Amino acid sequence: MTSVAIVGAAECDLGITNKSILTLQAQAITRALADAGLNLSDVDGLATTGTGRFPATQLGDYLGLQPRWTESTFAGGSAYEIMVGRAVQAIEAGKASTVVVSFASNQRSARSRKLGGVVEEHTPEAQFEQPYDVLHPISYYAMAARQYLHRYGGTRAQLAEVAVAAREWALLNPAAFRHDAGPLTVDDVLTAPMVSSPLTVADCCLVTDGGGAVVLTSLDRARDLPKKPVRVLGYGERSTNMSMTLVRDLTTTGAREAAADAFAMAGITLADIDVLQVYDSFTITVALTLEAMGFCGPGEALDFIAGGRIRPGGALPLNTSGGGLSYCHPGQFGILLLVEAVRQLRGECGKRQVPDATIAVAHGTGGIFSTHATVVLGVEA
């Protein structure tokens, strides 16, 4: 348990914005600071990625800040959960008093998202993977899904429940990209265009603009600010692999150790969690993460999520914004997991609000199951 709290959280414009990355970053940050009752002049710590070679420096320059502490660890979608841990350490060590963690992307309106990606020369990926012309990252996640279904005997229809549940949550969230698209059925998922077997378009996250920011400060200071403080109770991380060539088992991820460390630090068990935000880059990501976090055993996730368990009104409210599958996916979704977790704990989510939520967990995944980070958040009684 830490002595640091999140005091502000906000999104920038989402969907198709036709705005620059820095404009979206500035939106997210100024909105989060307004939510916290703070100003840019209060910020002395900045953590971000996605704005060039020196992200925090460039963003600080754009905002007119010269922070005394910065963090730009590039770990893909888990970076922002990792940054929360780093921010806590900085605040507790007296290296910063108010830290903003942020990310934004205009990948849809700028048409900057490309399949295949950039593979550095002389790496294992360049030598042993790229010659086969894989779709990066989809084909890798598809291999994990194929191995999982083959090993444990699950079906594509069972896996589709992840996408169906996400859409039900999105229908309750006016900010969701698919809010007006109507319900998604299992048959819709199965008959959508195949991208990389066994994953169809509906098994894959959105490609949108968007982003968000959270503001952290000491718990003592947080208690004097307008909004209910959301305390950082614990965090954990693991980095496991870059190349898939070196992965012995595609169905085992570092989420297990990251979550275990976070839960131990927070002093909680799975039974204490009221709402769960899990990176859903693909439907298989959620299934493997639930198993790694201990909610069920290996091969049991598809049975575990059946019967509406992760849908609205279910026993385990999961990805209550609609997730990366139906709400927003700006390339790195981890920041928005935190924003939704904070809002749920404050009781600000309207029709999708989980009643009496006091403990929330956000878990980010980066790369090809490469980086994993878990943050446990809670509110005081």
Short mmCIF file of C-alpha atoms in Angstrom, two decimals:
data_model
loop_
_atom_site.label_atom_id
_atom_site.label_comp_id
_atom_site.label_asym_id
_atom_site.label_seq_id
_atom_site.Cartn_x
_atom_site.Cartn_y
_atom_site.Cartn_z
CA MET A 1 0.00 0.00 0.00
CA THR A 2 1.31 3.45 -0.90
CA SER A 3 0.87 7.01 0.29
CA VAL A 4 -0.01 8.27 -3.21
CA ALA A 5 -3.40 8.80 -4.86
CA ILE A 6 -4.82 9.52 -8.30
CA VAL A 7 -6.71 12.81 -8.06
CA GLY A 8 -7.61 13.50 -11.69
CA ALA A 9 -8.55 11.43 -14.73
CA ALA A 10 -9.81 12.34 -18.19
CA GLU A 11 -9.97 11.38 -21.85
CA CYS A 12 -9.08 13.56 -24.79
CA ASP A 13 -11.33 13.60 -27.85
CA LEU A 14 -11.89 10.06 -29.12
CA GLY A 15 -12.72 8.32 -32.37
CA ILE A 16 -11.81 10.26 -35.52
CA THR A 17 -10.51 13.62 -34.35
CA ASN A 18 -8.36 15.06 -37.17
CA LYS A 19 -6.22 16.62 -34.45
CA SER A 20 -2.48 16.35 -33.81
CA ILE A 21 -1.04 14.06 -31.15
CA LEU A 22 0.18 17.00 -29.08
CA THR A 23 -3.22 18.67 -29.26
CA LEU A 24 -4.85 15.48 -27.98
CA GLN A 25 -2.20 15.13 -25.26
CA ALA A 26 -2.81 18.69 -24.13
CA GLN A 27 -6.56 18.07 -24.06
CA ALA A 28 -6.20 14.97 -21.90
CA ILE A 29 -3.78 16.64 -19.47
CA THR A 30 -5.66 19.91 -19.01
CA ARG A 31 -8.94 18.03 -18.58
CA ALA A 32 -7.41 15.70 -15.99
CA LEU A 33 -5.91 18.65 -14.10
CA ALA A 34 -9.25 20.45 -14.14
CA ASP A 35 -10.83 17.26 -12.81
CA ALA A 36 -8.28 17.33 -9.98
CA GLY A 37 -8.75 21.03 -9.23
CA LEU A 38 -5.13 21.71 -10.21
CA ASN A 39 -3.30 23.75 -12.84
CA LEU A 40 -0.40 23.15 -15.22
CA SER A 41 1.76 25.20 -12.89
CA ASP A 42 1.29 22.51 -10.22
CA VAL A 43 2.86 19.81 -12.40
CA ASP A 44 6.50 18.96 -11.74
CA GLY A 45 6.49 15.38 -13.02
CA LEU A 46 5.57 14.15 -16.49
CA ALA A 47 5.33 10.58 -17.77
CA THR A 48 4.39 9.87 -21.37
CA THR A 49 5.27 8.14 -24.63
CA GLY A 50 4.31 8.45 -28.27
CA THR A 51 5.55 11.93 -29.16
CA GLY A 52 8.89 11.40 -30.85
CA ARG A 53 12.35 10.43 -29.61
CA PHE A 54 12.13 12.47 -26.40
CA PRO A 55 8.43 12.21 -25.49
CA ALA A 56 8.36 13.85 -22.07
CA THR A 57 10.70 16.64 -23.18
CA GLN A 58 8.66 17.39 -26.29
CA LEU A 59 5.35 17.32 -24.44
CA GLY A 60 6.75 19.48 -21.64
CA ASP A 61 7.98 21.98 -24.22
CA TYR A 62 4.54 22.06 -25.84
CA LEU A 63 2.85 22.65 -22.47
CA GLY A 64 5.40 25.21 -21.29
CA LEU A 65 6.69 22.93 -18.52
CA GLN A 66 10.19 22.13 -17.32
CA PRO A 67 9.48 19.16 -15.04
CA ARG A 68 12.04 18.05 -12.47
CA TRP A 69 11.09 14.40 -13.00
CA THR A 70 10.20 12.61 -16.23
CA GLU A 71 9.51 9.04 -17.35
CA SER A 72 9.28 7.74 -20.91
CA THR A 73 9.57 3.98 -20.62
CA PHE A 74 8.29 2.53 -23.89
CA ALA A 75 6.61 -0.76 -23.02
CA GLY A 76 3.59 -0.63 -25.32
CA GLY A 77 0.13 -0.88 -23.81
CA SER A 78 1.36 -1.61 -20.27
CA ALA A 79 3.55 1.51 -20.11
CA TYR A 80 1.02 3.61 -18.18
CA GLU A 81 0.50 1.07 -15.42
CA ILE A 82 4.30 0.88 -15.18
CA MET A 83 4.44 4.68 -15.05
CA VAL A 84 1.98 4.77 -12.16
CA GLY A 85 4.43 2.65 -10.17
CA ARG A 86 7.32 4.93 -11.13
CA ALA A 87 5.30 8.03 -10.26
CA VAL A 88 4.48 6.62 -6.83
CA GLN A 89 8.16 6.01 -6.21
CA ALA A 90 9.05 9.55 -7.30
CA ILE A 91 6.41 11.19 -5.12
CA GLU A 92 7.26 9.11 -2.07
CA ALA A 93 10.96 9.90 -2.56
CA GLY A 94 10.26 13.63 -2.81
CA LYS A 95 11.43 13.86 -6.42
CA ALA A 96 8.07 15.22 -7.59
CA SER A 97 4.87 16.44 -5.95
CA THR A 98 2.36 16.27 -8.82
CA VAL A 99 2.83 13.81 -11.67
CA VAL A 100 0.79 13.52 -14.85
CA VAL A 101 0.76 10.21 -16.74
CA SER A 102 -0.59 10.62 -20.27
CA PHE A 103 -0.83 9.22 -23.78
CA ALA A 104 -2.67 10.11 -26.98
CA SER A 105 -2.64 9.05 -30.61
CA ASN A 106 -4.28 10.19 -33.85
CA GLN A 107 -3.62 6.89 -35.60
CA ARG A 108 -7.02 6.61 -37.26
CA SER A 109 -7.41 10.11 -38.67
CA ALA A 110 -3.70 10.24 -39.61
CA ARG A 111 -3.88 6.71 -41.10
CA SER A 112 -0.60 5.94 -39.37
CA ARG A 113 -1.38 2.38 -38.24
CA LYS A 114 0.30 -0.15 -40.51
CA LEU A 115 0.26 -3.93 -40.43
CA GLY A 116 3.69 -5.48 -40.34
CA GLY A 117 5.35 -2.85 -38.20
CA VAL A 118 9.04 -2.04 -38.15
CA VAL A 119 11.45 -4.85 -37.31
CA GLU A 120 15.02 -3.89 -36.51
CA GLU A 121 17.76 -5.55 -38.54
CA HIS A 122 19.85 -8.31 -36.89
CA THR A 123 17.14 -9.18 -34.35
CA PRO A 124 15.64 -12.67 -34.00
CA GLU A 125 12.37 -11.28 -35.36
CA ALA A 126 14.07 -10.08 -38.54
CA GLN A 127 15.88 -13.37 -39.08
CA PHE A 128 13.33 -15.98 -38.08
CA GLU A 129 9.87 -14.37 -38.12
CA GLN A 130 9.56 -11.51 -40.59
CA PRO A 131 10.52 -13.63 -43.65
CA TYR A 132 7.20 -15.44 -43.21
CA ASP A 133 5.35 -12.14 -43.71
CA VAL A 134 3.36 -12.31 -40.49
CA LEU A 135 0.78 -9.66 -39.74
CA HIS A 136 2.23 -7.85 -36.74
CA PRO A 137 0.88 -8.19 -34.09
CA ILE A 138 -2.30 -10.01 -35.15
CA SER A 139 -0.71 -13.22 -36.41
CA TYR A 140 1.19 -13.70 -33.17
CA TYR A 141 -1.91 -13.36 -31.04
CA ALA A 142 -3.67 -15.68 -33.48
CA MET A 143 -0.98 -18.30 -32.90
CA ALA A 144 -1.56 -18.02 -29.15
CA ALA A 145 -5.30 -18.40 -29.69
CA ARG A 146 -4.80 -21.41 -31.98
CA GLN A 147 -2.51 -23.12 -29.48
CA TYR A 148 -4.93 -22.38 -26.64
CA LEU A 149 -7.99 -23.78 -28.45
CA HIS A 150 -6.07 -26.84 -29.62
CA ARG A 151 -4.60 -27.58 -26.21
CA TYR A 152 -7.70 -27.09 -24.09
CA GLY A 153 -10.49 -27.93 -26.52
CA GLY A 154 -12.31 -24.60 -26.40
CA THR A 155 -14.21 -23.12 -29.33
CA ARG A 156 -14.16 -19.86 -31.23
CA ALA A 157 -17.75 -19.31 -30.11
CA GLN A 158 -16.69 -19.44 -26.46
CA LEU A 159 -13.85 -16.98 -27.11
CA ALA A 160 -16.28 -14.64 -28.88
CA GLU A 161 -17.96 -14.00 -25.50
CA VAL A 162 -15.15 -11.54 -24.71
CA ALA A 163 -16.13 -9.33 -27.66
CA VAL A 164 -19.87 -9.74 -27.05
CA ALA A 165 -19.51 -8.65 -23.42
CA ALA A 166 -17.35 -5.67 -24.37
CA ARG A 167 -20.04 -4.48 -26.78
CA GLU A 168 -22.71 -4.70 -24.07
CA TRP A 169 -20.63 -2.41 -21.88
CA ALA A 170 -20.01 -0.05 -24.81
CA LEU A 171 -23.75 0.31 -25.37
CA LEU A 172 -23.88 1.87 -21.88
CA ASN A 173 -21.01 4.29 -22.59
CA PRO A 174 -21.86 7.32 -24.78
CA ALA A 175 -18.13 7.91 -25.44
CA ALA A 176 -17.63 4.44 -26.92
CA PHE A 177 -16.80 4.19 -30.61
CA ARG A 178 -19.35 1.37 -31.00
CA HIS A 179 -21.98 2.93 -28.72
CA ASP A 180 -24.48 3.33 -31.55
CA ALA A 181 -23.57 0.14 -33.41
CA GLY A 182 -26.06 -2.07 -31.61
CA PRO A 183 -25.48 -5.40 -29.87
CA LEU A 184 -22.85 -7.87 -31.07
CA THR A 185 -23.73 -11.56 -31.23
CA VAL A 186 -21.50 -14.61 -31.15
CA ASP A 187 -22.51 -15.30 -34.74
CA ASP A 188 -21.46 -11.74 -35.69
CA VAL A 189 -18.00 -12.44 -34.31
CA LEU A 190 -17.68 -15.84 -36.02
CA THR A 191 -18.84 -14.63 -39.44
CA ALA A 192 -16.85 -11.37 -39.46
CA PRO A 193 -13.99 -11.28 -42.00
CA MET A 194 -11.14 -13.56 -40.96
CA VAL A 195 -7.89 -11.66 -40.33
CA SER A 196 -5.57 -14.34 -39.00
CA SER A 197 -7.12 -17.67 -38.08
CA PRO A 198 -8.82 -18.11 -35.65
CA LEU A 199 -9.26 -14.34 -35.10
CA THR A 200 -11.80 -12.36 -37.11
CA VAL A 201 -12.14 -8.59 -37.30
CA ALA A 202 -14.49 -8.72 -34.32
CA ASP A 203 -11.84 -10.50 -32.21
CA CYS A 204 -9.47 -7.56 -32.80
CA CYS A 205 -9.31 -4.19 -31.08
CA LEU A 206 -10.44 -0.98 -32.73
CA VAL A 207 -8.14 1.45 -34.52
CA THR A 208 -9.09 4.91 -33.26
CA ASP A 209 -7.72 8.26 -32.18
CA GLY A 210 -7.80 8.98 -28.48
CA GLY A 211 -5.99 8.88 -25.18
CA GLY A 212 -6.16 10.08 -21.63
CA ALA A 213 -4.32 11.23 -18.55
CA VAL A 214 -4.25 10.66 -14.80
CA VAL A 215 -2.82 12.98 -12.12
CA LEU A 216 -1.06 11.66 -9.02
CA THR A 217 -0.03 13.37 -5.81
CA SER A 218 0.49 12.51 -2.14
CA LEU A 219 -2.49 11.09 -0.29
CA ASP A 220 -2.29 13.85 2.33
CA ARG A 221 -2.55 16.51 -0.36
CA ALA A 222 -5.21 14.55 -2.23
CA ARG A 223 -7.58 14.72 0.72
CA ASP A 224 -7.74 18.51 0.34
CA LEU A 225 -8.67 18.38 -3.36
CA PRO A 226 -12.24 18.40 -4.73
CA LYS A 227 -12.60 14.77 -5.88
CA LYS A 228 -12.53 11.57 -3.86
CA PRO A 229 -8.89 10.34 -3.76
CA VAL A 230 -8.22 7.01 -5.45
CA ARG A 231 -5.33 5.46 -3.58
CA VAL A 232 -2.64 3.41 -5.33
CA LEU A 233 -2.64 0.26 -3.23
CA GLY A 234 -0.17 -1.85 -5.19
CA TYR A 235 1.61 -2.40 -8.48
CA GLY A 236 3.71 -5.01 -10.21
CA GLU A 237 5.33 -5.59 -13.60
CA ARG A 238 7.16 -8.14 -15.71
CA SER A 239 8.97 -7.98 -19.04
CA THR A 240 9.16 -11.39 -20.67
CA ASN A 241 9.99 -11.40 -24.38
CA MET A 242 10.39 -9.40 -27.55
CA SER A 243 10.72 -12.18 -30.09
CA MET A 244 8.04 -14.87 -30.20
CA THR A 245 10.71 -17.30 -31.42
CA LEU A 246 12.00 -17.55 -27.86
CA VAL A 247 8.63 -18.16 -26.20
CA ARG A 248 8.25 -21.78 -25.11
CA ASP A 249 4.53 -21.62 -24.32
CA LEU A 250 2.28 -19.08 -26.03
CA THR A 251 -0.46 -19.59 -23.42
CA THR A 252 1.63 -18.56 -20.38
CA THR A 253 2.31 -14.85 -19.80
CA GLY A 254 4.09 -12.58 -17.33
CA ALA A 255 0.74 -11.27 -16.14
CA ARG A 256 0.88 -14.00 -13.49
CA GLU A 257 3.90 -12.52 -11.70
CA ALA A 258 2.93 -8.88 -12.28
CA ALA A 259 -0.50 -9.41 -10.74
CA ALA A 260 0.83 -11.50 -7.86
CA ASP A 261 3.26 -8.73 -6.89
CA ALA A 262 0.54 -6.06 -7.09
CA PHE A 263 -1.96 -8.06 -5.07
CA ALA A 264 0.62 -8.86 -2.40
CA MET A 265 1.64 -5.21 -2.10
CA ALA A 266 -2.00 -4.12 -1.85
CA GLY A 267 -2.85 -6.87 0.62
CA ILE A 268 -5.88 -8.04 -1.39
CA THR A 269 -7.23 -11.27 -2.82
CA LEU A 270 -9.24 -11.82 -5.99
CA ALA A 271 -12.42 -11.80 -3.93
CA ASP A 272 -11.77 -8.16 -2.97
CA ILE A 273 -11.84 -6.90 -6.59
CA ASP A 274 -15.06 -5.08 -7.52
CA VAL A 275 -14.16 -4.05 -11.06
CA LEU A 276 -11.46 -5.26 -13.44
CA GLN A 277 -9.95 -3.44 -16.41
CA VAL A 278 -7.87 -5.83 -18.56
CA TYR A 279 -6.14 -4.95 -21.81
CA ASP A 280 -8.21 -6.47 -24.61
CA SER A 281 -6.09 -6.02 -27.70
CA PHE A 282 -7.65 -9.31 -28.87
CA THR A 283 -10.19 -11.64 -27.31
CA ILE A 284 -7.46 -14.17 -26.51
CA THR A 285 -5.59 -11.53 -24.50
CA VAL A 286 -8.40 -11.37 -21.98
CA ALA A 287 -8.72 -15.15 -21.65
CA LEU A 288 -5.01 -15.65 -21.00
CA THR A 289 -4.82 -12.70 -18.63
CA LEU A 290 -7.73 -13.93 -16.50
CA GLU A 291 -5.99 -17.27 -16.10
CA ALA A 292 -2.63 -15.67 -15.36
CA MET A 293 -4.15 -13.43 -12.69
CA GLY A 294 -5.60 -16.48 -10.97
CA PHE A 295 -9.32 -16.06 -11.59
CA CYS A 296 -9.38 -19.58 -13.03
CA GLY A 297 -6.96 -22.36 -13.92
CA PRO A 298 -5.17 -23.00 -17.23
CA GLY A 299 -7.68 -23.79 -19.93
CA GLU A 300 -10.65 -22.71 -17.80
CA ALA A 301 -11.16 -19.10 -18.93
CA LEU A 302 -13.72 -19.79 -21.63
CA ASP A 303 -15.94 -21.68 -19.21
CA PHE A 304 -15.28 -19.04 -16.55
CA ILE A 305 -16.61 -16.16 -18.68
CA ALA A 306 -19.68 -18.06 -19.91
CA GLY A 307 -23.16 -17.21 -18.70
CA GLY A 308 -22.66 -13.45 -18.62
CA ARG A 309 -20.06 -13.36 -15.84
CA ILE A 310 -18.16 -10.44 -17.43
CA ARG A 311 -21.19 -8.67 -18.93
CA PRO A 312 -23.14 -5.84 -17.25
CA GLY A 313 -24.76 -7.26 -14.16
CA GLY A 314 -22.33 -10.19 -14.05
CA ALA A 315 -20.25 -11.35 -11.11
CA LEU A 316 -16.99 -9.93 -12.53
CA PRO A 317 -17.51 -6.52 -14.19
CA LEU A 318 -14.73 -6.42 -16.80
CA ASN A 319 -13.76 -3.63 -19.18
CA THR A 320 -16.73 -1.55 -18.19
CA SER A 321 -15.98 1.21 -20.73
CA GLY A 322 -16.35 -1.24 -23.63
CA GLY A 323 -12.61 -1.85 -23.76
CA GLY A 324 -10.30 -1.74 -26.72
CA LEU A 325 -12.74 -3.94 -28.60
CA SER A 326 -15.70 -1.53 -28.60
CA TYR A 327 -14.81 1.73 -26.77
CA CYS A 328 -11.47 3.08 -27.96
CA HIS A 329 -8.06 1.78 -28.95
CA PRO A 330 -5.54 4.48 -29.81
CA GLY A 331 -2.65 2.04 -30.23
CA GLN A 332 -1.77 1.88 -26.54
CA PHE A 333 -4.84 1.37 -24.38
CA GLY A 334 -3.29 1.18 -20.92
CA ILE A 335 -3.95 4.79 -19.96
CA LEU A 336 -7.67 4.39 -20.56
CA LEU A 337 -7.80 1.32 -18.32
CA LEU A 338 -6.67 3.62 -15.51
CA VAL A 339 -9.14 6.38 -16.40
CA GLU A 340 -12.08 3.95 -16.30
CA ALA A 341 -10.90 2.34 -13.05
CA VAL A 342 -10.71 5.75 -11.37
CA ARG A 343 -14.15 6.77 -12.61
CA GLN A 344 -15.71 3.52 -11.41
CA LEU A 345 -14.26 3.99 -7.93
CA ARG A 346 -15.61 7.53 -7.81
CA GLY A 347 -19.07 6.42 -8.94
CA GLU A 348 -18.99 8.58 -12.08
CA CYS A 349 -19.95 6.05 -14.77
CA GLY A 350 -23.69 6.50 -15.13
CA LYS A 351 -25.52 3.51 -16.63
CA ARG A 352 -22.40 1.34 -16.57
CA GLN A 353 -21.55 2.09 -12.94
CA VAL A 354 -20.65 -0.91 -10.80
CA PRO A 355 -22.49 -0.42 -7.48
CA ASP A 356 -20.40 0.20 -4.37
CA ALA A 357 -17.04 -0.36 -6.09
CA THR A 358 -14.15 0.18 -3.69
CA ILE A 359 -11.32 -1.87 -5.26
CA ALA A 360 -10.39 -1.75 -8.94
CA VAL A 361 -7.57 -3.42 -10.85
CA ALA A 362 -6.08 -2.22 -14.14
CA HIS A 363 -3.81 -4.59 -16.04
CA GLY A 364 -1.88 -3.53 -19.14
CA THR A 365 -0.26 -5.75 -21.76
CA GLY A 366 2.34 -4.47 -24.22
CA GLY A 367 3.88 -5.85 -27.41
CA ILE A 368 3.23 -9.53 -28.14
CA PHE A 369 2.52 -10.53 -24.53
CA SER A 370 5.91 -8.85 -23.98
CA THR A 371 5.30 -6.53 -21.03
CA HIS A 372 2.77 -6.82 -18.23
CA ALA A 373 1.81 -4.40 -15.47
CA THR A 374 -0.90 -4.45 -12.81
CA VAL A 375 -2.14 -1.56 -10.67
CA VAL A 376 -4.50 -1.98 -7.71
CA LEU A 377 -6.58 1.08 -6.80
CA GLY A 378 -8.93 1.70 -3.89
CA VAL A 379 -11.01 4.33 -2.16
CA GLU A 380 -11.12 5.01 1.54
CA ALA A 381 -14.27 4.12 3.47
#
